[in-house]
XYZ file of C-alpha atoms in Angstrom:
670
model
C 132.665 123.829 99.738
C 135.305 123.876 102.638
C 133.949 124.784 106.256
C 130.655 125.076 104.949
C 128.475 125.361 107.720
C 125.617 123.126 106.550
C 126.188 120.273 103.996
C 123.674 117.992 101.867
C 125.274 114.814 104.005
C 124.155 116.551 107.106
C 120.916 117.799 105.645
C 119.936 114.250 104.722
C 121.174 112.879 108.095
C 118.614 115.118 110.351
C 115.827 113.577 111.896
C 112.335 114.276 110.501
C 109.466 115.037 112.950
C 106.213 113.802 110.601
C 103.141 113.248 112.832
C 102.074 113.538 116.349
C 99.375 112.226 118.628
C 98.382 113.401 122.262
C 98.251 110.637 125.001
C 94.563 110.898 126.363
C 95.910 112.629 129.221
C 97.500 115.084 127.851
C 100.982 114.650 129.519
C 102.911 113.459 126.776
C 102.868 113.373 122.331
C 103.620 110.223 120.354
C 105.803 111.431 117.766
C 106.961 109.507 114.592
C 110.318 110.474 113.298
C 112.155 109.457 110.372
C 115.898 108.839 110.012
C 118.383 107.294 107.913
C 118.489 103.806 107.984
C 122.082 101.609 108.764
C 123.210 101.889 105.022
C 122.058 105.680 104.342
C 119.923 104.117 101.631
C 116.446 105.051 102.696
C 114.315 106.762 105.794
C 112.782 104.108 108.377
C 110.773 105.714 111.532
C 110.514 105.792 115.174
C 108.436 106.524 117.906
C 109.086 109.038 120.500
C 107.502 109.612 123.806
C 107.677 113.453 124.273
C 106.350 114.910 127.591
C 104.216 118.118 127.583
C 105.840 119.364 130.721
C 109.231 119.679 129.042
C 110.857 116.335 130.309
C 113.168 114.434 128.332
C 112.046 113.010 125.316
C 112.382 108.872 125.101
C 112.459 106.646 122.492
C 109.796 104.217 122.259
C 110.689 102.009 119.129
C 113.851 100.858 117.325
C 115.264 98.855 114.474
C 114.680 99.125 110.470
C 111.245 99.374 109.862
C 108.704 102.355 109.279
C 106.720 103.002 112.416
C 104.352 105.924 111.521
C 101.106 107.154 112.276
C 100.827 107.244 115.955
C 97.095 106.838 117.331
C 96.017 106.522 121.041
C 93.189 103.767 121.886
C 90.538 104.312 124.063
C 92.262 102.288 126.910
C 95.777 104.332 126.682
C 97.457 101.867 124.457
C 99.423 103.377 121.455
C 98.806 102.189 118.068
C 100.614 102.906 114.788
C 101.422 101.552 111.564
C 104.610 99.408 110.646
C 106.190 96.911 108.120
C 107.997 95.452 111.175
C 108.378 91.520 111.019
C 105.446 89.786 113.124
C 106.321 88.160 116.533
C 102.906 86.462 117.551
C 100.874 86.154 114.090
C 101.936 83.613 111.604
C 105.075 84.196 109.300
C 104.437 86.618 106.772
C 107.789 86.424 104.514
C 106.941 89.710 102.568
C 106.117 91.614 105.686
C 108.030 94.343 105.136
C 106.225 95.200 101.974
C 102.893 95.874 103.969
C 101.746 98.034 106.695
C 99.848 96.501 109.758
C 98.537 98.029 113.091
C 100.991 97.345 116.016
C 100.260 98.435 119.568
C 102.366 99.459 122.549
C 100.246 98.571 125.736
C 99.594 101.702 127.972
C 101.519 99.856 130.663
C 104.690 99.859 128.383
C 106.521 96.686 127.111
C 107.607 95.352 123.415
C 105.241 96.405 120.630
C 102.593 93.507 119.551
C 101.045 93.252 116.025
C 97.145 93.934 116.262
C 96.370 93.274 112.682
C 97.055 90.672 110.072
C 95.296 92.179 107.259
C 96.081 90.265 104.103
C 97.674 92.802 101.975
C 98.590 95.458 104.504
C 96.314 98.439 106.064
C 96.964 101.995 104.357
C 95.695 104.039 107.306
C 93.405 103.558 110.532
C 92.069 105.297 113.309
C 90.914 104.179 116.834
C 87.809 105.509 118.432
C 88.753 107.953 121.342
C 86.431 106.760 123.750
C 84.993 103.188 122.428
C 86.096 99.732 121.715
C 86.317 100.286 117.811
C 88.514 100.718 115.035
C 88.594 101.860 111.612
C 90.909 101.149 108.468
C 91.495 101.515 104.847
C 93.096 98.082 103.500
C 93.226 96.920 99.992
C 91.044 94.043 99.013
C 90.637 91.418 95.957
C 87.297 91.126 94.667
C 85.842 87.766 95.023
C 88.613 86.309 96.732
C 88.089 84.871 100.246
C 89.707 86.462 103.278
C 92.219 83.623 103.753
C 92.939 83.168 100.048
C 93.885 87.120 99.672
C 97.595 87.094 100.474
C 98.067 83.597 98.449
C 96.128 84.783 95.411
C 97.782 88.315 95.056
C 101.597 86.618 95.427
C 100.464 84.114 92.798
C 98.945 86.921 90.170
C 102.026 89.244 91.194
C 104.711 86.118 90.198
C 102.527 84.693 87.365
C 100.461 87.769 85.869
C 99.122 88.783 83.668
C 100.169 92.374 83.742
C 97.466 93.953 81.737
C 95.542 96.751 82.670
C 92.356 97.829 80.849
C 90.682 101.092 81.474
C 87.387 102.769 80.694
C 88.131 106.427 81.930
C 90.408 108.582 83.306
C 92.402 108.751 85.455
C 94.765 106.118 84.878
C 97.609 106.980 86.837
C 98.406 109.216 90.288
C 101.690 110.847 90.656
C 103.917 107.865 90.556
C 101.413 104.616 89.941
C 98.986 103.493 87.862
C 95.844 103.272 89.236
C 93.304 100.082 89.092
C 90.087 99.685 87.565
C 90.371 95.902 86.369
C 87.655 93.533 88.458
C 90.608 91.475 89.308
C 92.922 94.082 91.045
C 92.796 94.932 94.850
C 90.912 98.227 95.477
C 90.695 100.110 98.855
C 87.891 98.788 101.055
C 86.623 100.576 104.390
C 87.327 97.986 107.181
C 86.257 98.082 111.162
C 86.613 95.884 113.937
C 86.927 96.108 117.575
C 90.051 97.916 119.199
C 91.787 94.355 119.494
C 91.873 93.542 115.962
C 88.964 91.223 116.273
C 85.469 91.039 114.736
C 86.776 92.377 111.192
C 84.033 93.593 108.893
C 84.035 95.198 105.322
C 81.861 98.030 105.192
C 82.493 98.690 101.468
C 82.643 95.226 99.482
C 81.306 96.786 96.417
C 84.210 99.463 96.428
C 86.126 99.723 93.057
C 87.184 103.284 92.661
C 85.433 104.846 95.268
C 88.655 104.738 97.588
C 91.344 104.734 95.274
C 93.011 108.315 95.214
C 94.341 109.223 98.796
C 91.057 108.462 100.725
C 90.480 109.933 104.147
C 88.572 108.369 106.944
C 87.498 109.394 110.601
C 85.575 107.349 113.494
C 83.352 108.654 116.075
C 84.647 109.067 119.485
C 82.077 106.768 120.821
C 82.753 104.479 117.956
C 78.855 105.124 116.642
C 79.550 105.946 113.199
C 82.461 105.836 110.421
C 83.104 108.684 107.922
C 85.183 108.222 104.631
C 85.379 110.813 101.643
C 83.657 108.700 98.747
C 85.134 109.411 95.171
C 82.889 109.687 91.869
C 83.104 110.820 88.605
C 82.173 114.768 88.498
C 80.363 116.070 85.237
C 83.886 117.895 84.761
C 85.408 114.410 84.388
C 87.597 115.023 87.409
C 86.824 113.376 90.852
C 83.868 114.430 93.145
C 84.098 113.646 96.641
C 81.239 113.308 99.108
C 81.579 112.026 102.717
C 80.283 108.350 103.477
C 78.583 107.741 106.831
C 78.167 104.299 107.883
C 76.082 103.860 111.482
C 78.120 101.494 113.428
C 75.732 101.233 116.439
C 73.747 98.181 115.004
C 75.378 94.601 115.441
C 73.928 93.001 111.982
C 76.447 92.343 109.260
C 75.750 93.805 105.933
C 72.739 95.901 107.380
C 74.650 99.313 108.360
C 72.972 102.327 107.633
C 74.872 104.468 104.870
C 74.518 107.529 103.473
C 76.340 110.066 101.203
C 76.520 113.651 102.621
C 77.699 116.943 101.206
C 77.141 115.636 97.328
C 77.124 118.363 94.597
C 78.256 118.708 91.255
C 81.759 119.357 90.578
C 82.236 119.438 94.590
C 85.047 117.859 96.473
C 84.697 117.452 100.575
C 87.993 116.902 101.886
C 89.195 115.820 105.349
C 86.010 114.710 107.314
C 86.668 115.111 110.917
C 83.927 114.362 113.699
C 82.974 116.854 116.494
C 83.678 115.273 120.095
C 79.949 114.398 120.385
C 79.704 112.808 116.727
C 76.986 114.987 115.670
C 78.637 117.130 113.233
C 81.466 116.386 110.486
C 84.003 119.292 109.485
C 85.111 118.978 106.075
C 87.409 121.585 104.092
C 84.667 122.256 101.003
C 85.456 123.623 97.331
C 83.629 123.789 94.216
C 85.269 123.395 90.918
C 85.146 125.642 87.796
C 87.030 126.517 84.624
C 86.402 129.779 84.991
C 86.880 130.822 88.939
C 89.536 129.351 90.713
C 88.775 127.016 93.548
C 87.897 128.684 97.084
C 88.161 125.737 99.893
C 86.097 126.892 102.743
C 85.268 125.364 106.340
C 82.290 123.541 105.961
C 80.193 121.920 108.897
C 77.759 118.850 107.924
C 74.875 117.976 110.478
C 75.025 113.954 110.735
C 71.498 113.510 111.358
C 70.134 115.716 108.586
C 72.957 116.119 106.528
C 72.431 120.048 106.131
C 75.587 121.757 105.129
C 76.807 125.555 106.894
C 79.511 127.367 105.692
C 81.880 128.722 108.364
C 84.014 131.855 108.440
C 83.287 132.305 104.463
C 83.865 136.028 104.674
C 87.576 135.065 105.762
C 89.575 135.687 102.335
C 92.032 132.507 103.319
C 92.190 128.787 102.598
C 91.501 126.830 105.836
C 92.834 123.390 106.209
C 90.816 121.574 109.036
C 93.441 120.195 111.865
C 91.094 119.240 114.993
C 88.124 120.018 117.161
C 88.370 121.743 120.293
C 87.954 119.415 123.416
C 84.657 121.196 124.258
C 83.667 121.067 120.369
C 83.249 124.943 120.519
C 85.970 125.725 117.938
C 88.057 124.108 115.167
C 91.608 124.445 114.910
C 93.070 125.138 111.311
C 95.861 126.380 109.801
C 96.084 128.654 106.644
C 98.723 130.512 104.595
C 98.670 134.072 105.441
C 101.097 136.456 103.804
C 104.166 134.397 103.798
C 103.555 132.296 106.963
C 101.317 129.552 107.949
C 99.883 130.260 111.614
C 97.283 128.337 113.588
C 93.803 129.647 113.733
C 90.374 128.532 115.874
C 86.965 129.212 114.132
C 84.280 129.775 116.529
C 81.508 126.984 115.454
C 78.549 129.102 116.319
C 80.045 132.827 115.255
C 82.661 131.706 112.746
C 84.848 134.367 113.997
C 88.652 133.546 113.320
C 91.101 134.243 115.934
C 94.751 133.822 115.500
C 96.507 131.543 118.178
C 100.103 131.717 116.715
C 102.146 134.835 117.238
C 102.571 137.060 113.514
C 105.762 138.336 114.727
C 107.137 134.687 115.735
C 106.149 133.572 112.080
C 106.685 130.044 111.054
C 104.731 127.187 109.438
C 102.294 125.180 111.596
C 100.964 121.474 110.655
C 99.697 118.575 112.351
C 97.683 120.422 115.007
C 96.095 118.248 117.686
C 94.270 119.164 120.655
C 95.970 118.246 123.868
C 93.661 119.223 126.484
C 91.287 122.111 127.264
C 94.026 124.766 127.124
C 96.325 123.592 124.666
C 97.268 122.156 121.469
C 100.364 120.625 119.874
C 101.909 121.085 116.351
C 104.726 120.615 114.319
C 106.379 123.933 113.542
C 109.158 125.090 111.621
C 110.970 128.248 110.142
C 113.280 129.091 107.122
C 115.828 128.840 109.563
C 114.955 126.041 111.757
C 113.687 122.140 110.871
C 110.345 120.815 112.279
C 109.966 120.318 115.908
C 106.926 119.843 118.489
C 105.752 122.918 120.175
C 102.620 123.738 122.149
C 99.968 126.188 121.280
C 97.942 127.734 123.902
C 94.418 128.167 123.053
C 92.174 131.081 123.526
C 95.233 133.700 122.683
C 97.698 134.574 120.492
C 100.991 133.677 121.711
C 104.309 132.411 120.619
C 104.560 128.406 120.549
C 106.813 126.769 123.180
C 108.847 124.041 122.100
C 108.497 120.507 123.705
C 111.735 118.748 122.121
C 114.248 118.710 119.943
C 114.084 115.654 118.047
C 115.797 116.713 114.610
C 119.251 117.310 115.418
C 119.681 120.296 113.585
C 121.075 123.473 115.137
C 119.122 126.583 114.246
C 120.895 128.209 111.456
C 120.166 131.742 112.564
C 124.024 131.882 113.673
C 125.519 131.552 109.881
C 122.195 132.772 107.713
C 119.542 135.657 108.111
C 115.974 135.708 106.155
C 114.310 139.327 105.276
C 110.974 139.794 103.940
C 110.283 142.121 101.431
C 107.528 143.821 99.118
C 107.736 144.534 95.880
C 104.982 146.566 93.354
C 104.250 144.434 90.185
C 103.728 146.095 86.996
C 100.265 146.780 87.993
C 101.024 147.744 91.382
C 100.065 144.694 93.194
C 102.751 144.073 96.071
C 104.747 140.706 95.739
C 105.855 139.553 98.769
C 109.040 137.697 98.816
C 111.659 136.055 101.172
C 115.339 136.639 101.259
C 117.592 134.267 102.486
C 121.545 134.725 102.782
C 124.748 134.589 104.745
C 124.761 136.572 107.778
C 126.834 139.699 107.741
C 127.991 138.985 103.950
C 129.960 141.693 102.706
C 129.652 142.794 99.315
C 127.406 141.724 96.192
C 126.173 138.282 96.447
C 125.667 135.833 93.393
C 121.715 135.292 93.805
C 119.026 132.510 92.973
C 115.696 133.426 91.960
C 113.788 130.209 93.233
C 110.290 129.775 91.969
C 107.349 127.848 93.843
C 105.529 125.245 92.370
C 101.944 124.510 92.204
C 101.171 127.015 91.100
C 98.667 127.640 93.586
C 101.345 127.171 96.766
C 103.304 129.658 98.591
C 107.013 129.963 99.750
C 106.639 130.356 103.467
C 108.303 131.077 106.494
C 108.960 126.926 106.704
C 111.166 124.383 106.544
C 111.846 122.591 102.708
C 113.418 119.162 102.763
C 113.265 119.042 99.136
C 114.079 122.566 98.020
C 116.175 123.682 101.200
C 117.634 127.979 100.352
C 119.893 126.983 103.582
C 122.073 124.770 101.629
C 122.598 127.213 98.772
C 123.003 129.937 101.458
C 125.900 127.779 102.953
C 127.514 127.815 99.483
C 127.848 131.713 99.478
C 124.467 132.529 97.469
C 121.416 134.813 98.197
C 118.213 132.934 97.693
C 114.961 134.974 96.656
C 111.914 133.166 97.228
C 108.927 135.164 95.819
C 105.167 134.749 96.214
C 103.919 135.724 92.347
C 100.100 136.027 91.340
C 98.468 132.362 92.251
C 100.493 132.291 95.585
C 98.050 131.265 98.210
C 97.947 133.340 101.337
C 97.197 136.978 99.836
C 93.730 136.642 99.112
C 91.332 134.769 96.402
C 91.980 137.639 93.923
C 95.301 137.062 93.855
C 94.854 133.747 93.151
C 92.791 134.140 90.628
C 95.602 135.689 88.645
C 96.863 132.530 87.691
C 93.727 130.664 86.855
C 92.953 129.696 82.827
C 95.293 129.675 80.626
C 97.512 132.846 81.314
C 100.702 131.020 82.904
C 102.833 133.347 81.172
C 101.307 136.584 81.927
C 100.857 138.553 85.525
C 102.987 135.894 87.152
C 105.988 136.187 84.948
C 105.444 140.179 85.370
C 105.086 139.605 88.835
C 108.895 137.417 88.841
C 110.625 140.140 86.877
C 109.361 142.996 89.148
C 111.105 141.143 91.823
C 114.292 140.358 89.864
C 114.310 144.133 89.049
C 114.187 145.055 92.553
C 116.655 142.916 94.042
C 119.146 143.648 91.373
C 119.314 147.338 92.822
C 120.042 145.843 96.268
C 123.854 146.874 97.401
C 123.842 143.233 98.715
C 123.094 141.416 95.278
C 125.717 141.030 92.278
C 123.309 141.954 89.256
C 125.501 140.225 87.143
C 125.121 137.011 88.745
C 121.419 136.310 89.451
C 119.735 132.718 87.782
C 116.385 131.383 88.038
C 115.251 127.888 88.825
C 111.771 126.013 90.019
C 110.372 122.799 89.806
C 106.803 121.479 88.288
C 105.085 124.928 87.727
C 108.190 126.794 88.977
C 109.811 124.709 86.575
C 107.417 126.035 83.726
C 108.212 129.118 84.655
C 111.891 128.626 84.386
C 111.314 127.389 80.931
C 108.960 130.501 80.063
C 111.592 132.548 81.179
C 114.185 130.825 79.292
C 112.092 131.605 76.023
C 111.479 135.451 76.852
C 114.703 137.099 78.584
C 118.413 136.578 77.986
C 118.918 138.332 81.733
C 119.872 135.537 83.858
C 123.191 133.666 83.824
C 121.885 130.398 84.092
C 118.325 128.175 84.945
C 117.872 125.103 86.468
C 114.542 123.202 85.624
C 113.141 120.142 87.411
C 109.865 118.327 86.792
C 108.519 120.893 84.295
C 106.447 121.781 81.717
C 107.503 122.637 78.238
C 104.479 122.125 76.105
C 100.579 122.783 76.944
C 98.605 120.781 74.508
C 100.671 117.710 74.310
C 100.990 117.775 78.276
C 97.006 117.821 78.358
C 96.956 113.775 77.415
C 100.130 112.805 79.320
C 99.568 114.247 82.930
C 97.887 112.018 85.498
C 95.053 114.079 85.710
C 93.894 115.507 82.643
C 90.368 117.064 83.666
C 92.347 119.265 86.187
C 94.437 120.557 83.890
C 91.621 121.266 81.494
C 90.349 123.573 84.419
C 93.523 125.108 85.052
C 93.673 126.304 81.672
C 90.363 127.665 82.001
C 88.098 125.312 79.968
C 89.771 126.003 76.932
C 89.939 123.138 74.194
C 93.436 122.211 72.782
C 92.232 120.163 70.059
C 89.925 122.865 68.796
C 92.653 126.037 68.874
C 95.859 124.276 69.574
C 97.649 127.921 68.225
C 95.700 129.659 71.270
C 96.023 126.705 73.652
C 99.897 126.739 73.251
C 100.390 130.630 73.509
C 101.949 130.582 76.725
C 104.005 126.603 75.852
C 107.325 127.564 75.919
C 108.210 125.031 73.507
C 106.560 127.317 70.737
C 109.158 129.879 71.745
C 112.187 127.707 72.322
C 114.226 129.436 69.069
C 114.254 132.354 71.588
C 116.360 130.438 74.634
C 119.989 131.284 74.602
C 120.591 130.850 78.427
C 122.455 127.790 79.602
C 120.260 125.419 81.497
C 120.393 122.385 83.821
C 117.055 119.799 82.916
C 116.382 117.539 85.906
C 113.509 115.014 85.762
C 112.176 111.702 87.564
C 111.115 109.015 85.397
C 108.434 107.937 87.325
C 106.628 111.419 87.704
C 103.418 111.143 85.960
C 102.318 114.487 86.881
C 104.940 116.375 85.185
C 105.665 113.126 82.571
C 109.483 112.801 81.459
C 108.659 113.194 77.882
C 108.289 117.201 78.821
C 111.841 117.169 80.175
C 113.263 115.164 77.085
C 111.205 117.231 74.581
C 112.781 120.122 76.103
C 116.409 118.708 76.031
C 116.128 117.896 72.493
C 114.730 121.177 71.415
C 117.444 123.073 72.871
C 120.268 120.446 71.863
C 118.942 120.949 68.495
C 118.975 124.712 68.692
C 122.573 124.509 70.146
C 121.624 125.861 73.709
C 124.099 124.927 76.540
C 121.863 122.189 78.039
C 122.482 118.996 80.824
C 119.867 116.556 81.179
C 119.883 114.840 84.673
C 117.560 112.116 85.085
C 116.822 109.888 88.169
C 114.895 106.530 86.891
C 113.875 105.703 90.268
C 112.441 108.770 91.417
C 108.946 110.424 90.825
C 107.620 114.072 91.369
C 110.329 114.678 94.138
C 113.744 113.318 94.676
C 112.990 111.099 97.776
C 115.990 108.772 98.100
C 118.806 109.660 100.120
C 121.533 109.476 97.870
C 119.491 110.403 95.137
C 119.247 113.925 97.169
C 122.983 114.182 97.688
C 123.000 113.689 93.866
C 120.223 116.112 93.336
C 122.090 118.872 94.958
C 125.585 118.088 93.879
C 124.519 118.564 90.223
C 122.706 121.894 91.334
C 125.352 123.205 93.254
C 128.413 122.336 90.538
C 126.028 123.661 87.720
C 125.765 127.007 89.878
C 129.792 126.780 90.457
C 130.199 126.746 87.007
C 127.829 129.670 85.703
C 127.759 131.870 88.815
C 131.286 131.798 90.373
């Protein structure tokens, strides 16, 4: 668009603030920032030093590597993960394919490689006040440590490539999981803080650490905690907390316990208190009839006893960090369209909001800086993620400490409005409206439906579904939070649980559409609907239920129900989402809200987008939909990304995605 205030090329060129770590003395933050590489084909990452007193930010690392996950060592040195080429360690021709821990000395200087784990390191953490480090690393079973890299390279070159499975899941998001005895599995490793004294704490591990494991290490280095998976009674993954005592010195004789074990239960994000006596987790119990209800739970390390904190608080807490004195836990939670920072009192369970509701915004990556401050990454619908400081003990507006993204806030040319619309049952449905600032006349309007379905459109930045790109092209964008959205209470979320996807959630969306079509700034004759994942499913359902929209765009969508059960990466979770119904015993009942069963009703032009590496919503769903619509003579287009998964992540593919979307909109909306 000529003279557009914001283009997709500008969008992908922004720097992306991704993670932060506070220096031990609280004077600065280490910040990982993604950016385009020289050829604009992928994202690399640098580390920046951001003073907490408002001083100028300083770039610490450069180059075409990925420098991520900053974590300070007890002596003030800065550790991080990187795939940069080795300097003082023996040459590794495939080093760029693996991450290792690197270190910038406390006094400054060039980064030095700290580890040389044969198959790389997945994540790591230093003990805050001790000479100890813990990490996750893939390990080939029954292969000597000094032969791991050579053996892995030989097997990759010569095979065999066969996979053999005995249970689900077999895939996760965009990759196949390993159940074969000769494949590398994630192990929990500890060593000294200089990388020496390596010890494999879980040599027996196979599938226990295979799906996004999490770890923490006590500040004094006396114990390590890791999420530990096992097969639940519902065939979904249970997770407890594996705690291993590191105070002894005898290899292979560490005291180890599993804490928090219970049927159909997950304990996520274990985090030691400053004194190491308590572990905070986000704990939830799975049920086919009642939607999950995560709560902040404290586990006594000595006894294993559990204590639920603020159980009456009708929000979903995500554990971020402990306060310096261990008396509070900092959490974030979706709350009525925003995601503030809260402090939970460990003794009373009282919840205090720290970031101002009036200021709105979405906050994440919250870390304690000192007794009076925390740091976080904050964004809004009009501004990209940036580093901010949050005052502890009171509610206030977070203070920015640096601008690293390169984005000028969109408030000069775009505006945001919040609305609440009563649904068919009288329950209010919240939505955000983004539109060109001071626009005159009636605007073509996009109804953008979020994924999940248990998620929320919040006042926060979206790299993938950013409404500002459509606003810059002259559209209004409506972001509704229908039944199933987080931040509006457990009863509201329950409204999507079970095989009811096409019921009240659909009614909520139509109620919002009815309301916006009455607005003087919306052209009721030019309204469309779009969405990805669950939003793609709902777009498909809309296509079979109404012809009120000018066009539809459906990304990574679901069009079947029963067939989808056997092809998605986590079928056991899908059974739960569908309320425990049996797709094999009563397929017609199971498919009552499957869009494919009503495909003959679809008349609206549609753009179908799918990534070929998407195993959550497999490409067969997009192909099924395209063929069904082509067969019925519906105006339909199919766009496939062979090298993308559930999300479109590569810079040039992002450009192509937006070009296809905006081009389709111009064809049918302008």
